[in-house]
Each structure stands twice: as structure tokens, then as C-alpha cells.
């Protein structure tokens, strides 16, 4: 029989007063629980499933449910002293106020897809605020072409499913966001957010019209009460530096009744080099209705190592129009009718989520959160603004084969992206040709395997340097990479933050710092790569 929180509280008090070896976090739990109870009006015994100490049976399952990188899911990974599984907005308010009063670090997690685990690990004593229960989605098709309020803990799959359900009788609608259905909306949108409609519609954050956030003083603010500076900052600057995102109001976008998807693969022996080279001139400049992702991966064919180049695409239109477009613009692709499939937009969402039978499965599959599933991984990112020569590509292909498991994903920009000012949101990379994701996955546990695969990833990153942006070498915030700099939050905090901040935000870093200084001057909302406050005096050299 499960002990109530109240009984646990009494027992931990007795134990801590009688045993010198009592767990040091018992009194922390007591203090937090009492503070939380005072702020929410809920008696401690009613908070068993909300405030979870390490001794709770729910602590580990709740913590593990949304750890998506197995590197941070080991027995030696840093663990929070408490997990707060918020069920309501007042729980979030209380969490902020009580964590601040106890002077602990707070990590906020919506979907857990932060590539370097920043939303749920720390080397300092910390609490985790789990937002996964705050997943409500309210779609209003009567609101100027359709809108939705989306809880920060909702997944993108849940967002797409609810839009599909609600827009059936109003014409087909969608939302321009990521292709992985288990990504949390709070982190995805606040970091900018993009998907396979980026060339048609731009970033996810371009369609955010309102937001609700809990600030450092525990207040719930909407766009009007937070002001345009803070609203701008959380629309691409990440939410975790400024407060806790509760929800976003998003504007829906129209999609055609039928869309077309295709996948074409070629190896080096099948003229992949020519195809990849030409892709750079076509994918960022073709019709905005067409998004062609390019993936490069070393593979073995008939005992010979080679590189496989795969073009995976979404076309917001009919197959016949797509075929004539690419026959003219991209003959090197060799697109055939049998490569293409026409389907509905919601079916294309499932197809992009690696469901090849998207034509027959039901969209309810998008509601599967797939908890407690993680693989060992490392990600890095780059931006390309000048096409890479064939010699350059040949060099990169050789280095890919040397690395063995590393994959590259090229995502083309252009279209709507290049029409929006680079300062309209904190996301500064709109004018680039394409973004590169470096993707390394492995299955072997242990530090030896991790060291080997991390070293290969970093080595390839160095080989990529001549072909990407420089001074700074730009990086995408939602592809979190602690290799590019960490903030120790000491006297040189601003200088440390500027290293990674310029890479993520370019010239927008300065405005983000000003907003941070105004809304969180004591730097409560901080992590390894958060926005710093302005220095009160010049940092010592």
C-alpha cells in the first residue's frame, strides 16, 4: 500500500531528527512540499502524484518517460532532487516560487527532445518541472482561418491530430512544425520550430499570435501583459531563459486536399555526387510548395563502402505537377512516377514519421507518446550559404565513410524563409541556403563507446568547417550542442554566453540579453546555455 505524502512527511521528519545519516534531501522535500501546499492551497497528502522526491515510486518512471537521449539515462547521470509533475497552471506558479525560495536550479521539460539533455540534467542541485500533463489543445476554426491554443506539454503529433479532427468540415488545415510526432510543443516552438512546410510558410513561431508564461515572480502573463519584447524573445530565443511557457496560441495554415511525397535514393556508383551537387542549386530555389530534404549516410553495398544519398520530399500539390516541375529543374534526380505517392496532408504527417503504410493506418497513431524510449545520440548543426563544390562534396563523402555511422541531413531554406527579416524573431538564419544536421546514433552502452562516437562526430564537424558559415559558425538552438560553449554563471557569464549566443542568435543576441535583464535580473531561469543578464561591470580579463 502506497504511503501518502503526508505520512512520508511525518516519517521523514522523525527520521531526520533521530538519525545522523538521514538523506540530506529529506528536509528539502519537506520545505518544498510545505511551500507548494501553501501556494496551491492543496494539502500535502493530495500532492503525492505531483511533488516527487527520489524515494517516490513514481520518481524514476516520471523522470525516464521523457528522457530521449540514452546518454543521460544511466545510473551515473545527474538526477534531480525532485520532479514536479505539474497538473495545473497553479502548480507551475508554485514550482517557480518555491524553487526560487529554496535557491535551487529549475529545469523545465516539455517533450524531452533536447539533444544534450539540458531540460532534465544539471551538474548542480536541481529540480525538474515536467510539463507533460499540461497538454490541452483547443482548436477554433471560426477564428480567422483557424487557430489553436496548445499546451506546452502537448506533442506535435497531438497538435496535428487535433487540427485534422477539427478542420475536416472547414477545408484542410495544418501547422508548419516538426516531422517527429513526439516532440514537445513548448520547446519546439519557443526555439523557432520548423518542418517540411518551412519553404511555404516559414517557421512555427511565425504563426504564434499569443502565449502564456509564468514569470520569475510567479505571475501568469499573456502577450498583452508581458509586452512585445518578451513575446518576441520567447518566439525563437527559447523559453527557458525567461520563464515557463504554459501555452502558445497558433494560427493554422491551409493545405491542399492532396499532397505528394517521394523518396529517391542513389549511391556514389549511381551518380549520387551529381545529384547532391545539383540539389544545392534547386532545393532552396524551386517552388515554395516543394520541400526536398537530402540525407547522406555511409552504407555497405556488395562488401564495398559507399555513400547513400536520399531525397525525401513533400509537395503541396498533385503528382503530375511535381513530375513536370522536377523533370525540368532537376533531371539528375531521375524521379519516376512509381517513386511518388499522392495522399492527404495528415497521411503525409504519418509518412514523414517513418510510417510507410500511412495510407492505411489511422491518424490516432500520432497520439502515441512512446514514453521511456531513448537511443544513444549526438547532434550538431551548421548553415551553408554558398554551394559546396563537387570536390568539396567528394571530400565530405570520404570523411563520412571514415566516420562509419555518421549521417548528414540537409534542409533547404528559400521560399517564405528568405522573405522574413532576420530580426523579426530571434532566429537569425533565414537567408541561408540550407541547414545541415550532423546525426550520430549508436546502440552500445558505456563510456568507451560514447567517447568513440562523440570523437568521430566532433572530428567530422571539424572537416565540415570550410564549407559552412564562419565568424560565427552558426548553429540551430533546437539542435542543442553543448560543445559550442557552456555558461558557468560566474563573473564571466556574459562573455561565456556570447560565445554560444552569437552562434545561435547572431545579432539578435543583444536584444535577447536586454529582455533577459529586464524580466529576470537575478538570473533565476538559467542553464548551461541560457541567455545571460547584462554584466554590471566589465568582466575581468
XYZ file of C-alpha atoms in Angstrom:
541
model
C 0.000 0.000 0.000
C 1.347 3.393 -1.064
C 2.228 5.842 1.720
C 0.557 9.213 1.438
C 2.754 12.295 1.039
C 1.558 13.393 4.483
C 2.699 10.162 6.110
C 6.013 10.408 4.268
C 6.430 13.951 5.523
C 5.930 12.892 9.174
C 8.194 9.865 8.813
C 10.977 11.835 7.134
C 10.797 14.430 9.924
C 11.138 11.720 12.585
C 13.948 10.001 10.768
C 15.882 13.200 10.113
C 15.668 14.186 13.779
C 16.859 10.836 15.063
C 19.453 9.681 12.529
C 22.639 11.463 11.626
C 22.691 9.543 8.322
C 19.282 10.795 7.148
C 19.120 11.580 3.424
C 20.090 15.225 3.009
C 17.270 15.917 0.573
C 14.542 14.932 3.072
C 14.375 18.402 4.568
C 14.485 19.911 1.065
C 11.453 17.837 0.152
C 9.662 18.866 3.337
C 10.356 22.548 2.771
C 9.345 22.424 -0.867
C 6.187 20.433 -0.189
C 5.052 22.839 2.521
C 5.770 25.847 0.326
C 3.971 24.204 -2.614
C 0.980 23.402 -0.394
C 0.848 26.978 0.862
C 0.844 28.421 -2.651
C -1.641 25.992 -4.193
C -3.975 25.520 -1.233
C -3.691 21.751 -1.667
C -2.907 19.724 1.478
C 0.414 17.843 1.300
C -1.286 14.444 1.258
C -3.003 15.426 -2.019
C 0.291 16.140 -3.762
C 1.739 12.619 -3.899
C 1.486 12.429 -7.685
C 2.726 15.992 -8.210
C 5.780 16.576 -5.988
C 8.003 13.526 -6.381
C 11.119 13.017 -4.216
C 13.685 10.414 -5.226
C 12.125 7.993 -2.706
C 8.753 8.090 -4.506
C 7.833 5.048 -6.584
C 6.754 7.484 -9.324
C 10.029 9.416 -9.408
C 12.027 7.206 -11.779
C 9.180 6.355 -14.203
C 8.236 10.027 -14.454
C 11.823 11.138 -14.955
C 12.609 8.438 -17.515
C 9.384 8.838 -19.517
C 10.690 11.832 -21.449
C 14.439 11.288 -21.488
C 15.044 10.879 -25.225
C 18.835 10.596 -25.203
C 20.103 7.405 -23.564
C 23.438 9.113 -22.801
C 21.598 10.823 -19.939
C 19.599 7.823 -18.783
C 22.323 5.912 -16.937
C 22.892 5.146 -13.258
C 25.579 7.837 -13.140
C 23.537 10.548 -14.884
C 22.791 13.517 -12.596
C 19.305 13.185 -11.079
C 17.041 15.961 -9.829
C 16.256 16.062 -6.122
C 12.600 16.499 -7.017
C 10.421 16.046 -10.078
C 7.312 18.213 -10.148
C 4.698 16.651 -12.434
C 2.503 19.740 -12.820
C -1.205 19.108 -13.418
C -2.295 22.760 -13.499
C -1.033 26.270 -14.104
C -1.017 26.984 -10.376
C 1.355 24.032 -9.942
C 3.769 25.754 -12.315
C 3.469 29.042 -10.428
C 4.137 27.311 -7.117
C 7.102 25.423 -8.574
C 8.785 28.629 -9.699
C 8.204 30.430 -6.400
C 9.221 27.524 -4.175
C 12.295 26.590 -6.194
C 13.397 30.210 -6.092
C 12.831 30.482 -2.337
C 14.993 27.381 -1.757
C 17.650 28.664 -4.175
C 17.770 25.603 -6.425
C 18.122 25.371 -10.180
C 14.920 24.620 -12.109
C 14.900 22.664 -15.351
C 11.671 22.705 -17.381
C 10.888 19.820 -19.730
C 8.026 19.511 -22.179
C 8.889 16.651 -24.564
C 12.456 15.812 -23.552
C 13.926 16.054 -27.051
C 16.670 18.470 -26.017
C 19.583 16.734 -27.760
C 22.072 17.394 -24.967
C 19.640 16.826 -22.101
C 19.660 20.433 -20.900
C 15.975 20.271 -19.938
C 16.451 17.449 -17.429
C 20.066 17.185 -16.217
C 22.492 19.506 -14.440
C 25.762 19.310 -12.566
C 24.264 21.476 -9.787
C 21.485 20.511 -7.359
C 18.278 20.927 -9.337
C 14.570 20.184 -9.693
C 12.775 19.134 -12.894
C 9.416 20.653 -13.782
C 7.710 18.116 -16.028
C 5.084 19.772 -18.272
C 3.826 16.630 -19.989
C 0.401 16.746 -18.314
C -0.230 20.313 -19.491
C -1.115 19.082 -22.951
C -4.529 20.609 -23.624
C -5.216 21.644 -27.239
C -8.221 23.811 -28.166
C -8.842 24.360 -31.871
C -11.128 27.192 -33.011
C -11.934 27.034 -36.726
C -14.127 30.144 -36.520
C -11.149 32.344 -35.642
C -9.885 33.952 -38.866
C -8.955 30.820 -40.789
C -8.415 28.683 -37.720
C -6.341 28.923 -34.569
C -5.442 26.750 -31.604
C -4.222 27.134 -28.040
C -1.565 24.467 -27.469
C -0.285 23.459 -24.026
C 3.499 23.366 -23.709
C 3.372 19.658 -22.820
C 1.410 18.666 -25.931
C 3.306 16.756 -28.594
C 3.436 17.791 -32.243
C 1.590 14.580 -33.106
C -1.242 15.616 -30.803
C -1.272 19.079 -32.374
C -1.556 17.661 -35.897
C -4.214 15.149 -34.883
C -6.395 17.784 -33.204
C -6.090 20.147 -36.173
C -7.054 17.305 -38.526
C -10.038 16.373 -36.386
C -11.303 19.940 -36.144
C -10.722 21.106 -39.710
C -12.415 18.258 -41.575
C -15.504 20.336 -42.342
C -13.703 23.647 -42.840
C -11.279 22.736 -45.608
C -7.940 21.130 -44.833
C -5.616 22.899 -42.423
C -2.234 22.139 -40.912
C 0.588 23.775 -38.998
C 4.229 24.264 -40.058
C 6.207 22.388 -37.411
C 8.480 19.371 -36.991
C 8.163 15.914 -38.505
C 8.806 13.980 -35.273
C 5.403 13.495 -33.583
C 6.733 13.008 -30.026
C 8.498 16.389 -29.826
C 7.024 18.688 -27.162
C 5.345 21.840 -28.465
C 6.709 24.132 -25.738
C 10.374 23.644 -26.531
C 9.904 23.242 -30.275
C 8.005 26.472 -30.838
C 9.955 28.615 -28.375
C 13.179 27.615 -30.174
C 11.794 28.657 -33.559
C 10.387 25.372 -34.837
C 10.449 24.162 -38.425
C 9.180 21.295 -40.533
C 8.569 20.259 -44.118
C 6.383 23.292 -44.891
C 9.170 25.735 -43.973
C 9.633 26.930 -47.563
C 5.895 27.560 -47.985
C 5.105 29.069 -44.594
C 8.342 29.714 -42.683
C 8.919 28.842 -39.031
C 6.418 27.599 -36.468
C 6.926 30.766 -34.458
C 5.846 32.913 -37.412
C 2.310 31.713 -36.648
C 2.271 32.337 -32.896
C -0.196 35.114 -32.060
C -0.299 34.864 -28.258
C 1.330 32.992 -25.383
C 1.015 32.367 -21.670
C 4.111 32.277 -19.489
C 4.881 32.093 -15.778
C 7.487 34.718 -14.961
C 10.111 34.783 -12.209
C 7.588 36.311 -9.803
C 5.069 33.535 -10.362
C 2.712 35.676 -12.424
C 0.852 34.298 -15.449
C 1.371 36.706 -18.337
C -0.151 36.777 -21.812
C 1.133 38.725 -24.806
C -0.519 41.939 -23.692
C 0.707 41.804 -20.096
C 4.216 40.522 -20.901
C 4.817 43.132 -23.610
C 6.189 42.795 -27.112
C 9.852 42.461 -26.111
C 9.319 39.342 -24.018
C 6.823 37.970 -26.552
C 9.488 38.419 -29.231
C 12.152 36.711 -27.091
C 10.180 33.522 -26.430
C 9.449 33.201 -30.141
C 12.799 31.698 -31.096
C 15.074 32.612 -28.193
C 13.995 29.587 -26.167
C 11.541 29.855 -23.289
C 13.757 28.516 -20.505
C 15.806 31.728 -20.103
C 12.755 33.890 -19.450
C 10.148 31.860 -17.580
C 7.999 28.760 -18.023
C 5.918 28.583 -21.203
C 2.395 27.396 -20.395
C 0.871 27.545 -23.866
C 1.033 29.137 -27.295
C -1.808 30.367 -29.486
C -1.041 29.407 -33.070
C -2.587 30.360 -36.388
C -3.369 27.433 -38.676
C -2.404 27.339 -42.342
C -4.337 25.955 -45.343
C -3.070 22.804 -47.036
C -4.408 21.270 -50.264
C -6.745 18.252 -50.222
C -3.999 16.124 -51.797
C -0.234 16.338 -51.367
C 2.581 14.256 -52.865
C 5.533 12.591 -51.153
C 8.508 10.756 -52.596
C 11.827 9.175 -51.693
C 14.663 8.670 -54.187
C 17.962 7.008 -53.216
C 21.254 6.890 -55.087
C 24.721 5.643 -54.143
C 28.008 7.060 -55.382
C 28.024 4.383 -58.073
C 24.654 5.710 -59.264
C 25.864 9.288 -59.699
C 24.876 10.465 -56.234
C 27.599 13.129 -56.436
C 25.962 14.849 -59.406
C 22.558 14.646 -57.757
C 23.754 16.103 -54.452
C 25.658 18.897 -56.170
C 22.638 19.907 -58.258
C 20.320 19.636 -55.230
C 22.056 22.676 -53.729
C 21.017 24.815 -56.713
C 17.437 23.521 -56.919
C 16.088 22.724 -53.447
C 16.462 26.248 -51.944
C 15.139 27.971 -55.114
C 12.363 25.794 -56.511
C 8.635 26.285 -55.898
C 7.873 27.052 -52.218
C 5.341 24.208 -52.399
C 8.228 21.732 -52.610
C 10.471 20.732 -49.692
C 13.244 18.263 -50.554
C 15.280 17.031 -47.603
C 18.609 15.417 -48.511
C 20.152 12.730 -46.315
C 23.685 11.363 -46.661
C 24.781 8.156 -44.965
C 27.688 5.723 -45.315
C 26.473 2.232 -46.275
C 27.945 -1.039 -47.494
C 26.867 -2.390 -50.906
C 28.266 -5.748 -52.038
C 31.033 -5.548 -49.399
C 32.035 -2.120 -50.731
C 31.646 1.018 -48.642
C 29.818 3.873 -50.323
C 27.556 6.815 -49.525
C 23.796 6.706 -49.982
C 22.089 9.983 -50.847
C 18.332 10.048 -50.216
C 15.969 12.832 -51.227
C 12.765 12.790 -49.181
C 10.130 15.299 -50.225
C 6.742 16.871 -49.570
C 4.978 18.697 -52.405
C 1.866 20.677 -51.583
C 0.139 19.679 -54.796
C -0.557 16.912 -57.283
C 1.881 14.302 -58.501
C 1.550 15.364 -62.148
C 2.574 18.944 -61.357
C 5.519 17.709 -59.307
C 6.751 15.391 -62.046
C 6.752 18.127 -64.701
C 8.442 20.591 -62.305
C 11.344 18.280 -61.447
C 11.782 16.920 -64.965
C 12.584 20.484 -65.919
C 14.532 21.667 -62.862
C 16.207 18.521 -61.509
C 16.693 15.780 -64.118
C 19.687 14.490 -62.118
C 17.207 13.236 -59.512
C 15.676 10.800 -62.002
C 12.253 10.986 -60.365
C 9.845 8.310 -61.602
C 6.111 8.052 -61.187
C 6.465 4.969 -59.002
C 8.587 6.959 -56.521
C 5.634 9.259 -55.781
C 2.504 8.817 -53.690
C -0.448 11.182 -53.504
C -2.152 11.327 -50.112
C -3.881 13.646 -47.668
C -1.836 16.055 -45.563
C -2.442 14.106 -42.331
C -1.283 10.922 -44.111
C 1.887 12.755 -45.156
C 2.499 13.617 -41.494
C 2.448 9.908 -40.685
C 4.594 9.042 -43.725
C 7.250 11.534 -42.653
C 7.196 9.949 -39.198
C 8.504 6.755 -40.879
C 5.132 5.061 -41.276
C 5.379 3.688 -44.819
C 1.841 2.338 -44.519
C 0.476 5.827 -43.882
C -2.303 5.257 -46.427
C -3.944 2.563 -44.296
C -3.132 3.305 -40.655
C -5.307 5.648 -38.629
C -4.144 9.093 -37.520
C -4.604 8.029 -33.894
C -1.052 6.699 -34.154
C 0.032 10.338 -33.799
C -1.258 10.271 -30.217
C 1.304 7.623 -29.211
C 3.855 9.378 -27.000
C 6.229 6.403 -26.993
C 7.463 7.130 -23.439
C 10.681 5.788 -21.933
C 12.281 5.219 -25.323
C 15.746 6.589 -25.932
C 18.779 5.902 -28.090
C 22.369 6.997 -27.654
C 22.924 10.037 -29.828
C 24.824 13.213 -30.547
C 23.697 16.015 -32.851
C 25.427 19.090 -34.232
C 24.336 21.632 -36.828
C 25.673 24.026 -39.452
C 24.453 26.507 -42.048
C 25.588 26.721 -45.670
C 25.356 29.982 -47.622
C 27.443 29.087 -50.690
C 27.009 25.866 -52.663
C 29.662 23.242 -51.954
C 31.783 22.272 -54.983
C 31.909 18.727 -56.301
C 35.463 18.427 -54.983
C 34.241 19.585 -51.577
C 31.390 17.092 -51.601
C 33.752 14.304 -52.658
C 35.996 15.177 -49.689
C 32.993 15.091 -47.308
C 31.816 11.748 -48.707
C 35.241 10.227 -47.996
C 35.189 11.597 -44.445
C 31.659 10.226 -43.944
C 32.854 6.760 -44.895
C 35.771 7.113 -42.469
C 33.375 8.076 -39.661
C 31.331 4.944 -40.329
C 27.946 5.721 -38.755
C 27.510 9.477 -39.024
C 24.663 10.807 -41.143
C 24.057 14.285 -42.557
C 20.646 15.869 -43.137
C 20.404 18.890 -45.456
C 17.252 21.009 -45.012
C 16.694 23.627 -47.742
C 15.545 27.163 -46.980
C 14.441 29.779 -49.507
C 10.804 30.471 -50.330
C 8.973 32.135 -47.452
C 12.055 31.907 -45.227
C 14.046 34.409 -47.269
C 11.136 36.882 -47.282
C 11.132 37.427 -43.491
C 13.583 39.805 -41.810
C 16.335 38.122 -39.777
C 15.381 40.283 -36.778
C 11.627 39.569 -36.942
C 12.203 36.764 -34.427
C 15.359 35.725 -32.512
C 16.020 33.061 -35.192
C 18.670 34.707 -37.432
C 19.383 32.064 -40.089
C 16.588 32.718 -42.598
C 18.765 33.848 -45.512
C 20.935 30.709 -45.630
C 20.776 28.173 -48.459
C 20.311 25.181 -46.192
C 20.886 23.817 -42.726
C 22.992 20.738 -42.006
C 22.281 18.369 -39.141
C 25.126 16.051 -38.099
C 23.480 12.908 -36.761
C 25.243 10.138 -34.843
C 23.347 7.252 -33.233
C 24.705 4.164 -31.533
C 23.428 1.223 -29.504
C 26.401 0.256 -27.356
C 26.119 1.448 -23.738
C 29.116 2.556 -21.746
C 31.629 5.365 -21.682
C 34.053 3.719 -24.105
C 31.507 3.572 -26.930
C 30.298 7.080 -26.143
C 33.818 8.511 -26.247
C 34.494 6.851 -29.593
C 31.297 8.005 -31.287
C 31.497 11.504 -29.815
C 35.071 11.846 -31.066
C 34.041 10.767 -34.587
C 31.192 13.273 -34.567
C 33.452 16.109 -33.471
C 36.146 15.157 -35.968
C 33.717 15.287 -38.866
C 32.430 18.627 -37.580
C 35.971 19.978 -37.958
C 36.151 18.655 -41.539
C 32.888 20.474 -42.342
C 34.256 23.864 -41.245
C 35.457 25.158 -44.645
C 32.023 24.726 -46.201
C 29.777 26.464 -43.656
C 29.225 29.909 -42.137
C 32.128 31.462 -40.253
C 32.675 34.115 -37.577
C 30.495 32.884 -36.055
C 29.851 29.341 -37.179
C 26.067 29.380 -36.866
C 24.064 26.708 -35.060
C 20.343 25.986 -34.569
C 19.105 26.389 -30.991
C 16.737 23.426 -31.184
C 19.665 21.204 -32.168
C 21.237 21.832 -28.777
C 25.006 21.381 -28.766
C 26.967 21.967 -25.564
C 30.239 21.570 -27.486
C 29.958 25.167 -28.716
C 30.127 26.700 -25.237
C 28.843 26.444 -21.665
C 27.963 29.139 -19.150
C 29.292 28.654 -15.615
C 27.223 31.652 -14.390
C 30.194 33.167 -12.638
C 31.761 36.618 -13.088
C 32.369 35.946 -16.803
C 28.817 34.793 -17.501
C 28.128 37.323 -20.244
C 31.405 36.629 -22.041
C 30.826 32.856 -21.891
C 27.262 33.249 -23.145
C 28.310 35.446 -26.031
C 30.333 32.546 -27.469
C 27.329 30.260 -27.969
C 24.794 33.104 -28.084
C 26.211 34.611 -31.275
C 26.227 31.171 -32.911
C 22.579 30.547 -32.057
C 21.185 34.074 -32.431
C 23.632 36.259 -34.353
C 22.875 39.975 -33.901
C 19.633 39.097 -32.086
C 21.670 38.023 -29.059
C 21.956 41.647 -27.906
C 18.210 42.190 -27.776
C 17.697 38.868 -26.007
C 20.176 39.923 -23.304
C 18.296 43.187 -22.771
C 14.990 41.345 -22.416
C 16.543 38.832 -20.024
C 17.996 41.612 -17.874
C 14.601 43.327 -17.687
C 12.456 40.289 -16.860
C 14.830 38.100 -14.807
C 17.553 40.389 -13.429
C 18.668 37.866 -10.770
C 19.122 35.147 -13.449
C 16.885 32.565 -11.778
C 15.982 30.925 -15.098
C 19.408 29.684 -16.093
C 21.030 26.639 -17.625
C 24.220 25.650 -19.408
C 23.351 27.766 -22.454
C 20.810 30.296 -21.219
C 20.662 33.969 -22.148
C 22.707 35.992 -19.613
C 21.897 39.281 -17.965
C 23.930 42.344 -18.853
C 27.121 42.492 -16.795
C 27.008 45.075 -14.025
C 30.685 45.786 -14.564
C 33.201 44.725 -17.225
C 34.333 41.116 -16.846
C 37.955 40.764 -15.786
C 40.350 39.551 -18.431
